[in-house]
Amino acid sequence: MATDGNCSLEFFPPKSSAGLDKLLKKTLPALSALNPEYCSVTYGAGGATRDTTVDTVTAILELGYDVAPHLSFGSDDHAVVESLIRGYRDKGVSRLVALRGDLPSGVGSEQPLLHASELVTFIRQTTGDHFDIAVAAYPEIHPEAPGYERDIHFLKEKLNAGANAAVTQYFYNVESYFYFVDRCMSAGITQPIHPGIMPITNFASLQRFSAACGAEIPRWITARMADFADDRESAYAFGIEVVAQLCATLMESGAPPIHFYTMNQAEPVCTIARQLGLVKGGNGYAGDPALHQSVA
Ligand code: FAD
């Protein structure tokens, strides 16, 4: 994966046309000050956002950004996924993020989900070297992994299947990332492992999501957040300070460009980027108060 830009930015496909409008006309223009290498667009569990992901990818592409759609087999057969892959290629998309994905909550399946390595193989079989493919990596280990070294073994398997880079699950323990990268290198992985960074905005929902995806929130952060109780402004400022420091440590260490989980909000990432000096001139933020509210 080329590393010309400062970072990459992840968005989810908005559910409404108002949400898409806001993403295209406010959020993205504000974030463009970061000079992103590419924007990625998530794919709902089990293919739940198939159409909205394609629509969002197409709209961002038309604005001139490099876009990486996320993709998984979910419960779809190979023909459906092949048509999505070929459709993206025909639109001029040159990147994909290949995942196993999860099932939508509460939905069981008799068929096991196909692993990301199988999707990488399938993409290479159908479209050769056309796509630059990224896969997911877990510095604190995927919750279903049979063990630390086994998870790295499976990461290596999907990279060996033809992926160009990995992007990590978010983390707040920087040592977990450094140790993980070290172990990956010892295992013979040579592709870049981009740190995935999630700004801390809504702490209660971050706690719920982190419990489900196996990302640890350090006790000291939880304790400090508890001090702020209903003081949302101080909690927000503390969240920015913690994540900006995390990013600064990563950048000083020479980590590959950061992948920001934007949650479709411009302000937190812009504020962090400004503190990191990733935004030259101005404050890197359009300053529209509407950007504080997330429109789904
Ligand atoms: P895999 O690489 O297939 O691994 C899943 C588990 O199986 C791991 O525990 C691994 O150790 C194990 N494993 C791998 N290969 C084998 C094998 N051959 N045999 C046995 N075990 C194996 N989810 C979404 O629904 N939509 C998204 O858009 C999305 N985007 C994401 C982006 C990033 C950067 C990250 C880090 C995660 C994203 N996720 C997304 C979440 C992801 O789908 C889940 O974490 C999912 O549970 C695992 O996906 P994976 O691609 O890592 O799976």
mmCIF file of C-alpha atoms and ligand atoms in Angstrom:
data_model
loop_
_atom_site.group_PDB
_atom_site.id
_atom_site.type_symbol
_atom_site.label_atom_id
_atom_site.label_comp_id
_atom_site.label_asym_id
_atom_site.label_seq_id
_atom_site.Cartn_x
_atom_site.Cartn_y
_atom_site.Cartn_z
ATOM 1 C CA MET A 1 0.000 0.000 0.000
ATOM 2 C CA ALA A 2 1.405 3.409 -0.924
ATOM 3 C CA THR A 3 1.997 5.738 1.986
ATOM 4 C CA ASP A 4 1.770 9.156 0.338
ATOM 5 C CA GLY A 5 -1.056 10.519 2.497
ATOM 6 C CA ASN A 6 -1.045 11.445 6.149
ATOM 7 C CA CYS A 7 -3.592 8.875 7.199
ATOM 8 C CA SER A 8 -6.671 6.973 6.070
ATOM 9 C CA LEU A 9 -10.231 7.671 7.186
ATOM 10 C CA GLU A 10 -13.005 5.181 7.823
ATOM 11 C CA PHE A 11 -16.711 5.980 7.404
ATOM 12 C CA PHE A 12 -19.874 3.967 7.742
ATOM 13 C CA PRO A 13 -22.539 4.222 5.016
ATOM 14 C CA PRO A 14 -25.175 6.712 6.235
ATOM 15 C CA LYS A 15 -28.688 5.308 6.491
ATOM 16 C CA SER A 16 -30.433 8.408 5.141
ATOM 17 C CA SER A 17 -29.897 10.749 2.223
ATOM 18 C CA ALA A 18 -29.500 13.603 4.759
ATOM 19 C CA GLY A 19 -26.691 11.624 6.402
ATOM 20 C CA LEU A 20 -24.975 11.022 3.068
ATOM 21 C CA ASP A 21 -25.373 14.675 2.159
ATOM 22 C CA LYS A 22 -23.740 15.744 5.405
ATOM 23 C CA LEU A 23 -20.902 13.269 4.941
ATOM 24 C CA LEU A 24 -20.189 14.518 1.412
ATOM 25 C CA LYS A 25 -20.738 18.248 1.928
ATOM 26 C CA LYS A 26 -19.485 18.854 5.469
ATOM 27 C CA THR A 27 -17.625 15.990 7.084
ATOM 28 C CA LEU A 28 -15.400 15.023 4.155
ATOM 29 C CA PRO A 29 -14.482 18.594 3.150
ATOM 30 C CA ALA A 30 -13.489 19.313 6.763
ATOM 31 C CA LEU A 31 -11.386 16.147 6.926
ATOM 32 C CA SER A 32 -9.757 16.743 3.546
ATOM 33 C CA ALA A 33 -7.306 19.063 5.356
ATOM 34 C CA LEU A 34 -5.671 15.874 6.625
ATOM 35 C CA ASN A 35 -4.721 14.840 3.074
ATOM 36 C CA PRO A 36 -6.026 11.275 3.509
ATOM 37 C CA GLU A 37 -4.411 8.570 1.444
ATOM 38 C CA TYR A 38 -7.841 6.967 1.051
ATOM 39 C CA CYS A 39 -11.278 6.776 2.621
ATOM 40 C CA SER A 40 -12.739 3.403 3.534
ATOM 41 C CA VAL A 41 -16.431 2.553 3.807
ATOM 42 C CA THR A 42 -17.641 -0.228 6.107
ATOM 43 C CA TYR A 43 -19.842 -3.137 5.110
ATOM 44 C CA GLY A 44 -22.662 -4.081 7.494
ATOM 45 C CA ALA A 45 -22.563 -7.456 9.218
ATOM 46 C CA GLY A 46 -23.861 -10.169 6.883
ATOM 47 C CA GLY A 47 -24.051 -7.737 3.950
ATOM 48 C CA ALA A 48 -26.700 -5.618 5.681
ATOM 49 C CA THR A 49 -25.442 -2.406 4.030
ATOM 50 C CA ARG A 50 -24.652 -3.844 0.585
ATOM 51 C CA ASP A 51 -26.479 -1.100 -1.339
ATOM 52 C CA THR A 52 -25.662 1.825 0.937
ATOM 53 C CA THR A 53 -21.985 0.849 0.989
ATOM 54 C CA VAL A 54 -21.908 0.846 -2.834
ATOM 55 C CA ASP A 55 -23.779 4.187 -2.949
ATOM 56 C CA THR A 56 -21.443 5.806 -0.407
ATOM 57 C CA VAL A 57 -18.326 4.455 -2.155
ATOM 58 C CA THR A 58 -19.575 5.762 -5.519
ATOM 59 C CA ALA A 59 -20.374 9.210 -4.113
ATOM 60 C CA ILE A 60 -16.987 9.581 -2.382
ATOM 61 C CA LEU A 61 -15.215 8.352 -5.506
ATOM 62 C CA GLU A 62 -17.008 11.008 -7.563
ATOM 63 C CA LEU A 63 -15.549 13.666 -5.247
ATOM 64 C CA GLY A 64 -12.107 12.505 -6.326
ATOM 65 C CA TYR A 65 -11.022 10.536 -3.251
ATOM 66 C CA ASP A 66 -9.384 7.145 -3.362
ATOM 67 C CA VAL A 67 -11.899 4.775 -1.735
ATOM 68 C CA ALA A 68 -11.539 1.343 -0.155
ATOM 69 C CA PRO A 69 -14.856 -0.473 0.229
ATOM 70 C CA HIS A 70 -14.939 -3.064 3.046
ATOM 71 C CA LEU A 71 -16.227 -6.440 1.924
ATOM 72 C CA SER A 72 -17.057 -9.862 3.382
ATOM 73 C CA PHE A 73 -18.820 -12.977 2.112
ATOM 74 C CA GLY A 74 -21.365 -12.890 4.951
ATOM 75 C CA SER A 75 -24.162 -15.213 3.886
ATOM 76 C CA ASP A 76 -23.803 -14.292 0.198
ATOM 77 C CA ASP A 77 -22.757 -16.787 -2.417
ATOM 78 C CA HIS A 78 -19.624 -16.275 -4.498
ATOM 79 C CA ALA A 79 -21.535 -14.914 -7.509
ATOM 80 C CA VAL A 80 -22.927 -11.975 -5.504
ATOM 81 C CA VAL A 81 -19.513 -11.108 -4.104
ATOM 82 C CA GLU A 82 -17.869 -11.488 -7.498
ATOM 83 C CA SER A 83 -20.337 -9.083 -9.032
ATOM 84 C CA LEU A 84 -19.607 -6.539 -6.262
ATOM 85 C CA ILE A 85 -15.849 -6.881 -6.804
ATOM 86 C CA ARG A 86 -16.127 -6.507 -10.584
ATOM 87 C CA GLY A 87 -18.554 -3.613 -10.154
ATOM 88 C CA TYR A 88 -16.055 -1.785 -7.940
ATOM 89 C CA ARG A 89 -13.259 -2.415 -10.433
ATOM 90 C CA ASP A 90 -15.404 -1.060 -13.281
ATOM 91 C CA LYS A 91 -16.118 2.117 -11.286
ATOM 92 C CA GLY A 92 -12.391 2.723 -10.877
ATOM 93 C CA VAL A 93 -12.012 1.525 -7.271
ATOM 94 C CA SER A 94 -8.502 0.196 -6.723
ATOM 95 C CA ARG A 95 -8.574 -0.777 -3.037
ATOM 96 C CA LEU A 96 -10.571 -3.198 -0.903
ATOM 97 C CA VAL A 97 -10.620 -4.077 2.792
ATOM 98 C CA ALA A 98 -11.236 -7.846 2.946
ATOM 99 C CA LEU A 99 -12.911 -9.193 6.074
ATOM 100 C CA ARG A 100 -14.678 -12.217 7.460
ATOM 101 C CA GLY A 101 -17.159 -9.937 9.180
ATOM 102 C CA ASP A 102 -19.574 -11.002 11.879
ATOM 103 C CA LEU A 103 -23.174 -12.096 11.766
ATOM 104 C CA PRO A 104 -25.749 -9.445 12.692
ATOM 105 C CA SER A 105 -26.392 -9.687 16.467
ATOM 106 C CA GLY A 106 -28.974 -12.313 17.356
ATOM 107 C CA VAL A 107 -28.566 -14.129 14.037
ATOM 108 C CA GLY A 108 -27.146 -17.630 14.073
ATOM 109 C CA SER A 109 -25.981 -19.544 11.034
ATOM 110 C CA GLU A 110 -25.532 -23.183 10.164
ATOM 111 C CA GLN A 111 -22.797 -22.192 7.712
ATOM 112 C CA PRO A 112 -19.556 -20.958 9.272
ATOM 113 C CA LEU A 113 -18.494 -17.541 7.984
ATOM 114 C CA LEU A 114 -15.744 -17.672 5.386
ATOM 115 C CA HIS A 115 -12.439 -16.368 6.661
ATOM 116 C CA ALA A 116 -10.872 -13.194 5.318
ATOM 117 C CA SER A 117 -8.033 -15.263 3.818
ATOM 118 C CA GLU A 118 -10.599 -16.994 1.574
ATOM 119 C CA LEU A 119 -11.942 -13.649 0.413
ATOM 120 C CA VAL A 120 -8.420 -12.382 -0.358
ATOM 121 C CA THR A 121 -7.793 -15.543 -2.417
ATOM 122 C CA PHE A 122 -11.116 -15.064 -4.217
ATOM 123 C CA ILE A 123 -10.374 -11.405 -5.028
ATOM 124 C CA ARG A 124 -6.976 -12.368 -6.450
ATOM 125 C CA GLN A 125 -8.569 -15.203 -8.483
ATOM 126 C CA THR A 126 -11.248 -12.947 -9.971
ATOM 127 C CA THR A 127 -9.380 -9.685 -10.513
ATOM 128 C CA GLY A 128 -5.696 -10.543 -10.302
ATOM 129 C CA ASP A 129 -3.506 -7.732 -9.017
ATOM 130 C CA HIS A 130 -6.009 -4.975 -9.708
ATOM 131 C CA PHE A 131 -6.833 -4.236 -6.066
ATOM 132 C CA ASP A 132 -4.632 -3.096 -3.232
ATOM 133 C CA ILE A 133 -6.077 -5.244 -0.416
ATOM 134 C CA ALA A 134 -5.995 -4.503 3.307
ATOM 135 C CA VAL A 135 -7.004 -6.985 6.010
ATOM 136 C CA ALA A 136 -7.784 -6.647 9.719
ATOM 137 C CA ALA A 137 -5.269 -7.233 12.530
ATOM 138 C CA TYR A 138 -5.756 -7.360 16.296
ATOM 139 C CA PRO A 139 -2.971 -6.131 18.604
ATOM 140 C CA GLU A 140 -5.031 -7.302 21.596
ATOM 141 C CA ILE A 141 -5.999 -10.469 19.705
ATOM 142 C CA HIS A 142 -9.307 -11.287 18.054
ATOM 143 C CA PRO A 143 -11.860 -12.460 20.649
ATOM 144 C CA GLU A 144 -12.375 -15.820 18.904
ATOM 145 C CA ALA A 145 -8.688 -16.500 18.279
ATOM 146 C CA PRO A 146 -7.398 -19.813 19.605
ATOM 147 C CA GLY A 147 -4.262 -18.077 20.918
ATOM 148 C CA TYR A 148 -1.875 -15.150 20.413
ATOM 149 C CA GLU A 149 0.562 -16.883 18.067
ATOM 150 C CA ARG A 150 -2.303 -18.612 16.200
ATOM 151 C CA ASP A 151 -3.975 -15.253 15.523
ATOM 152 C CA ILE A 152 -0.697 -13.967 14.075
ATOM 153 C CA HIS A 153 -0.435 -17.188 12.057
ATOM 154 C CA PHE A 154 -3.906 -16.514 10.578
ATOM 155 C CA LEU A 155 -2.969 -12.878 9.886
ATOM 156 C CA LYS A 156 0.069 -14.112 8.007
ATOM 157 C CA GLU A 157 -2.157 -16.542 6.104
ATOM 158 C CA LYS A 158 -4.381 -13.749 4.796
ATOM 159 C CA LEU A 159 -1.397 -11.565 3.929
ATOM 160 C CA ASN A 160 0.213 -14.513 2.134
ATOM 161 C CA ALA A 161 -3.027 -15.015 0.222
ATOM 162 C CA GLY A 162 -2.272 -11.672 -1.440
ATOM 163 C CA ALA A 163 -3.135 -8.806 0.909
ATOM 164 C CA ASN A 164 -0.881 -5.747 0.790
ATOM 165 C CA ALA A 165 -1.317 -4.358 4.295
ATOM 166 C CA ALA A 166 -3.136 -4.772 7.584
ATOM 167 C CA VAL A 167 -5.155 -2.232 9.557
ATOM 168 C CA THR A 168 -5.575 -2.852 13.260
ATOM 169 C CA GLN A 169 -8.541 -2.921 15.531
ATOM 170 C CA TYR A 170 -8.423 0.184 17.730
ATOM 171 C CA PHE A 171 -6.430 0.044 20.953
ATOM 172 C CA TYR A 172 -5.482 2.391 23.782
ATOM 173 C CA ASN A 173 -2.525 0.341 25.116
ATOM 174 C CA VAL A 174 0.252 1.478 22.806
ATOM 175 C CA GLU A 175 2.527 -1.325 24.037
ATOM 176 C CA SER A 176 0.075 -3.892 22.695
ATOM 177 C CA TYR A 177 0.618 -2.480 19.201
ATOM 178 C CA PHE A 178 4.421 -2.337 19.477
ATOM 179 C CA TYR A 179 4.605 -5.872 20.876
ATOM 180 C CA PHE A 180 2.210 -7.152 18.218
ATOM 181 C CA VAL A 181 4.191 -5.588 15.363
ATOM 182 C CA ASP A 182 7.341 -7.071 16.844
ATOM 183 C CA ARG A 183 5.815 -10.556 16.995
ATOM 184 C CA CYS A 184 4.457 -10.194 13.452
ATOM 185 C CA MET A 185 7.915 -9.285 12.177
ATOM 186 C CA SER A 186 9.379 -12.284 14.012
ATOM 187 C CA ALA A 187 6.761 -14.435 12.283
ATOM 188 C CA GLY A 188 8.021 -13.159 8.917
ATOM 189 C CA ILE A 189 5.283 -10.609 8.173
ATOM 190 C CA THR A 190 6.707 -7.787 6.091
ATOM 191 C CA GLN A 191 3.587 -5.843 5.096
ATOM 192 C CA PRO A 192 2.785 -2.579 6.921
ATOM 193 C CA ILE A 193 0.458 -2.844 9.919
ATOM 194 C CA HIS A 194 -1.428 0.452 10.128
ATOM 195 C CA PRO A 195 -2.608 1.424 13.608
ATOM 196 C CA GLY A 196 -6.388 1.891 13.761
ATOM 197 C CA ILE A 197 -7.329 4.755 16.067
ATOM 198 C CA MET A 198 -10.744 5.444 17.528
ATOM 199 C CA PRO A 199 -11.267 8.917 19.023
ATOM 200 C CA ILE A 200 -13.022 8.815 22.392
ATOM 201 C CA THR A 201 -16.270 10.730 22.075
ATOM 202 C CA ASN A 202 -19.221 8.843 23.545
ATOM 203 C CA PHE A 203 -17.501 6.905 26.335
ATOM 204 C CA ALA A 204 -20.518 4.794 27.361
ATOM 205 C CA SER A 205 -21.016 3.446 23.861
ATOM 206 C CA LEU A 206 -17.251 2.970 23.439
ATOM 207 C CA GLN A 207 -17.274 0.789 26.575
ATOM 208 C CA ARG A 208 -20.117 -1.357 25.219
ATOM 209 C CA PHE A 209 -18.506 -1.751 21.800
ATOM 210 C CA SER A 210 -15.052 -2.471 23.251
ATOM 211 C CA ALA A 211 -16.413 -5.273 25.429
ATOM 212 C CA ALA A 212 -17.874 -6.900 22.315
ATOM 213 C CA CYS A 213 -14.849 -6.536 20.027
ATOM 214 C CA GLY A 214 -12.153 -7.319 22.581
ATOM 215 C CA ALA A 215 -10.452 -3.908 22.687
ATOM 216 C CA GLU A 216 -9.330 -3.024 26.196
ATOM 217 C CA ILE A 217 -9.997 0.368 27.718
ATOM 218 C CA PRO A 218 -7.282 0.884 30.343
ATOM 219 C CA ARG A 219 -8.558 1.224 33.912
ATOM 220 C CA TRP A 220 -6.988 4.662 34.355
ATOM 221 C CA ILE A 221 -8.979 6.021 31.411
ATOM 222 C CA THR A 222 -12.237 4.570 32.774
ATOM 223 C CA ALA A 223 -11.487 5.998 36.234
ATOM 224 C CA ARG A 224 -10.690 9.447 34.881
ATOM 225 C CA MET A 225 -13.822 9.442 32.728
ATOM 226 C CA ALA A 226 -15.881 8.541 35.825
ATOM 227 C CA ASP A 227 -14.560 11.722 37.497
ATOM 228 C CA PHE A 228 -16.158 13.815 34.779
ATOM 229 C CA ALA A 229 -19.617 12.284 35.284
ATOM 230 C CA ASP A 230 -21.936 14.648 33.386
ATOM 231 C CA ASP A 231 -19.231 17.181 32.475
ATOM 232 C CA ARG A 232 -19.227 16.277 28.772
ATOM 233 C CA GLU A 233 -16.857 19.054 27.791
ATOM 234 C CA SER A 234 -14.103 17.896 30.149
ATOM 235 C CA ALA A 235 -14.660 14.250 29.188
ATOM 236 C CA TYR A 236 -14.350 15.195 25.518
ATOM 237 C CA ALA A 237 -11.169 17.228 26.109
ATOM 238 C CA PHE A 238 -9.637 14.358 28.081
ATOM 239 C CA GLY A 239 -10.538 11.872 25.305
ATOM 240 C CA ILE A 240 -8.841 14.104 22.732
ATOM 241 C CA GLU A 241 -5.739 14.486 24.918
ATOM 242 C CA VAL A 242 -5.419 10.706 25.433
ATOM 243 C CA VAL A 243 -5.842 9.835 21.756
ATOM 244 C CA ALA A 244 -3.602 12.660 20.502
ATOM 245 C CA GLN A 245 -0.849 11.411 22.853
ATOM 246 C CA LEU A 246 -1.370 7.845 21.602
ATOM 247 C CA CYS A 247 -1.055 9.021 17.987
ATOM 248 C CA ALA A 248 2.019 11.142 18.794
ATOM 249 C CA THR A 249 3.743 8.117 20.336
ATOM 250 C CA LEU A 250 2.907 6.010 17.277
ATOM 251 C CA MET A 251 4.149 8.665 14.860
ATOM 252 C CA GLU A 252 7.369 9.201 16.799
ATOM 253 C CA SER A 253 7.992 5.460 16.624
ATOM 254 C CA GLY A 254 7.739 5.548 12.816
ATOM 255 C CA ALA A 255 4.487 3.545 12.628
ATOM 256 C CA PRO A 256 2.827 3.502 9.187
ATOM 257 C CA PRO A 257 0.069 6.093 8.576
ATOM 258 C CA ILE A 258 -2.799 5.958 11.050
ATOM 259 C CA HIS A 259 -6.261 4.717 10.063
ATOM 260 C CA PHE A 260 -8.864 6.865 11.867
ATOM 261 C CA TYR A 261 -12.251 5.396 12.739
ATOM 262 C CA THR A 262 -14.095 8.674 12.210
ATOM 263 C CA MET A 263 -17.612 7.459 13.100
ATOM 264 C CA ASN A 264 -18.622 9.974 10.404
ATOM 265 C CA GLN A 265 -17.622 12.904 12.614
ATOM 266 C CA ALA A 266 -15.056 15.466 11.503
ATOM 267 C CA GLU A 267 -14.320 17.400 14.635
ATOM 268 C CA PRO A 268 -12.616 14.824 16.903
ATOM 269 C CA VAL A 269 -10.219 13.632 14.178
ATOM 270 C CA CYS A 270 -9.530 17.201 13.003
ATOM 271 C CA THR A 271 -8.763 18.342 16.551
ATOM 272 C CA ILE A 272 -6.402 15.407 17.096
ATOM 273 C CA ALA A 273 -4.750 15.962 13.704
ATOM 274 C CA ARG A 274 -4.253 19.656 14.475
ATOM 275 C CA GLN A 275 -2.491 18.778 17.728
ATOM 276 C CA LEU A 276 -0.287 16.333 15.825
ATOM 277 C CA GLY A 277 0.639 18.896 13.195
ATOM 278 C CA LEU A 278 -0.962 16.774 10.474
ATOM 279 C CA VAL A 279 -2.958 19.790 9.338
ATOM 280 C CA LYS A 280 -0.985 22.685 7.964
ATOM 281 C CA GLY A 281 -2.517 26.155 8.251
ATOM 282 C CA GLY A 282 -5.847 26.995 9.868
ATOM 283 C CA ASN A 283 -7.290 24.639 12.390
ATOM 284 C CA GLY A 284 -8.127 21.868 9.961
ATOM 285 C CA TYR A 285 -11.740 22.016 10.948
ATOM 286 C CA ALA A 286 -14.510 23.821 9.135
ATOM 287 C CA GLY A 287 -15.939 24.858 12.495
ATOM 288 C CA ASP A 288 -19.535 24.062 11.622
ATOM 289 C CA PRO A 289 -21.344 23.239 14.888
ATOM 290 C CA ALA A 290 -23.546 20.837 12.913
ATOM 291 C CA LEU A 291 -20.521 18.599 12.650
ATOM 292 C CA HIS A 292 -20.830 17.865 16.370
ATOM 293 C CA GLN A 293 -24.007 15.903 15.698
ATOM 294 C CA SER A 294 -23.846 12.582 13.983
ATOM 295 C CA VAL A 295 -26.586 12.078 11.385
ATOM 296 C CA ALA A 296 -27.182 8.449 10.539
HETATM 297 P P1 FAD B 1 -10.578 -13.516 10.026
HETATM 298 O O1 FAD B 1 -9.266 -13.035 9.592
HETATM 299 O O2 FAD B 1 -11.250 -14.536 9.180
HETATM 300 O O3 FAD B 1 -10.416 -14.061 11.529
HETATM 301 C C1 FAD B 1 -11.548 -14.312 12.350
HETATM 302 C C2 FAD B 1 -11.163 -15.269 13.475
HETATM 303 O O4 FAD B 1 -10.896 -16.568 12.933
HETATM 304 C C3 FAD B 1 -9.909 -14.893 14.243
HETATM 305 O O5 FAD B 1 -10.109 -15.286 15.585
HETATM 306 C C4 FAD B 1 -8.787 -15.732 13.610
HETATM 307 O O6 FAD B 1 -7.766 -16.028 14.552
HETATM 308 C C5 FAD B 1 -9.546 -16.985 13.201
HETATM 309 N N1 FAD B 1 -9.079 -17.580 11.957
HETATM 310 C C6 FAD B 1 -8.645 -16.942 10.828
HETATM 311 N N2 FAD B 1 -8.372 -17.830 9.877
HETATM 312 C C7 FAD B 1 -8.631 -19.063 10.392
HETATM 313 C C8 FAD B 1 -8.545 -20.383 9.895
HETATM 314 N N3 FAD B 1 -8.103 -20.635 8.664
HETATM 315 N N4 FAD B 1 -8.926 -21.416 10.704
HETATM 316 C C9 FAD B 1 -9.365 -21.173 11.962
HETATM 317 N N5 FAD B 1 -9.457 -19.940 12.499
HETATM 318 C C10 FAD B 1 -9.104 -18.905 11.720
HETATM 319 N N6 FAD B 1 -16.851 -5.843 10.503
HETATM 320 C C11 FAD B 1 -17.907 -5.651 9.687
HETATM 321 O O7 FAD B 1 -18.945 -6.324 9.834
HETATM 322 N N7 FAD B 1 -17.861 -4.701 8.687
HETATM 323 C C12 FAD B 1 -16.759 -3.943 8.459
HETATM 324 O O8 FAD B 1 -16.754 -3.117 7.548
HETATM 325 C C13 FAD B 1 -15.631 -4.131 9.302
HETATM 326 N N8 FAD B 1 -14.492 -3.428 9.115
HETATM 327 C C14 FAD B 1 -13.397 -3.680 9.904
HETATM 328 C C15 FAD B 1 -12.211 -2.974 9.656
HETATM 329 C C16 FAD B 1 -11.090 -3.197 10.445
HETATM 330 C C17 FAD B 1 -9.817 -2.428 10.153
HETATM 331 C C18 FAD B 1 -11.146 -4.132 11.514
HETATM 332 C C19 FAD B 1 -9.942 -4.358 12.396
HETATM 333 C C20 FAD B 1 -12.315 -4.845 11.757
HETATM 334 C C21 FAD B 1 -13.444 -4.641 10.955
HETATM 335 N N9 FAD B 1 -14.630 -5.343 11.148
HETATM 336 C C22 FAD B 1 -15.719 -5.129 10.334
HETATM 337 C C23 FAD B 1 -14.741 -6.334 12.220
HETATM 338 C C24 FAD B 1 -14.407 -7.768 11.724
HETATM 339 O O9 FAD B 1 -15.296 -8.151 10.704
HETATM 340 C C25 FAD B 1 -14.545 -8.716 12.910
HETATM 341 O O10 FAD B 1 -13.530 -8.457 13.838
HETATM 342 C C26 FAD B 1 -14.612 -10.187 12.553
HETATM 343 O O11 FAD B 1 -15.001 -10.897 13.750
HETATM 344 C C27 FAD B 1 -13.296 -10.796 12.079
HETATM 345 O O12 FAD B 1 -13.002 -10.409 10.796
HETATM 346 P P2 FAD B 1 -11.551 -10.745 10.174
HETATM 347 O O13 FAD B 1 -11.565 -10.289 8.803
HETATM 348 O O14 FAD B 1 -10.479 -10.303 11.076
HETATM 349 O O15 FAD B 1 -11.652 -12.358 10.220
#
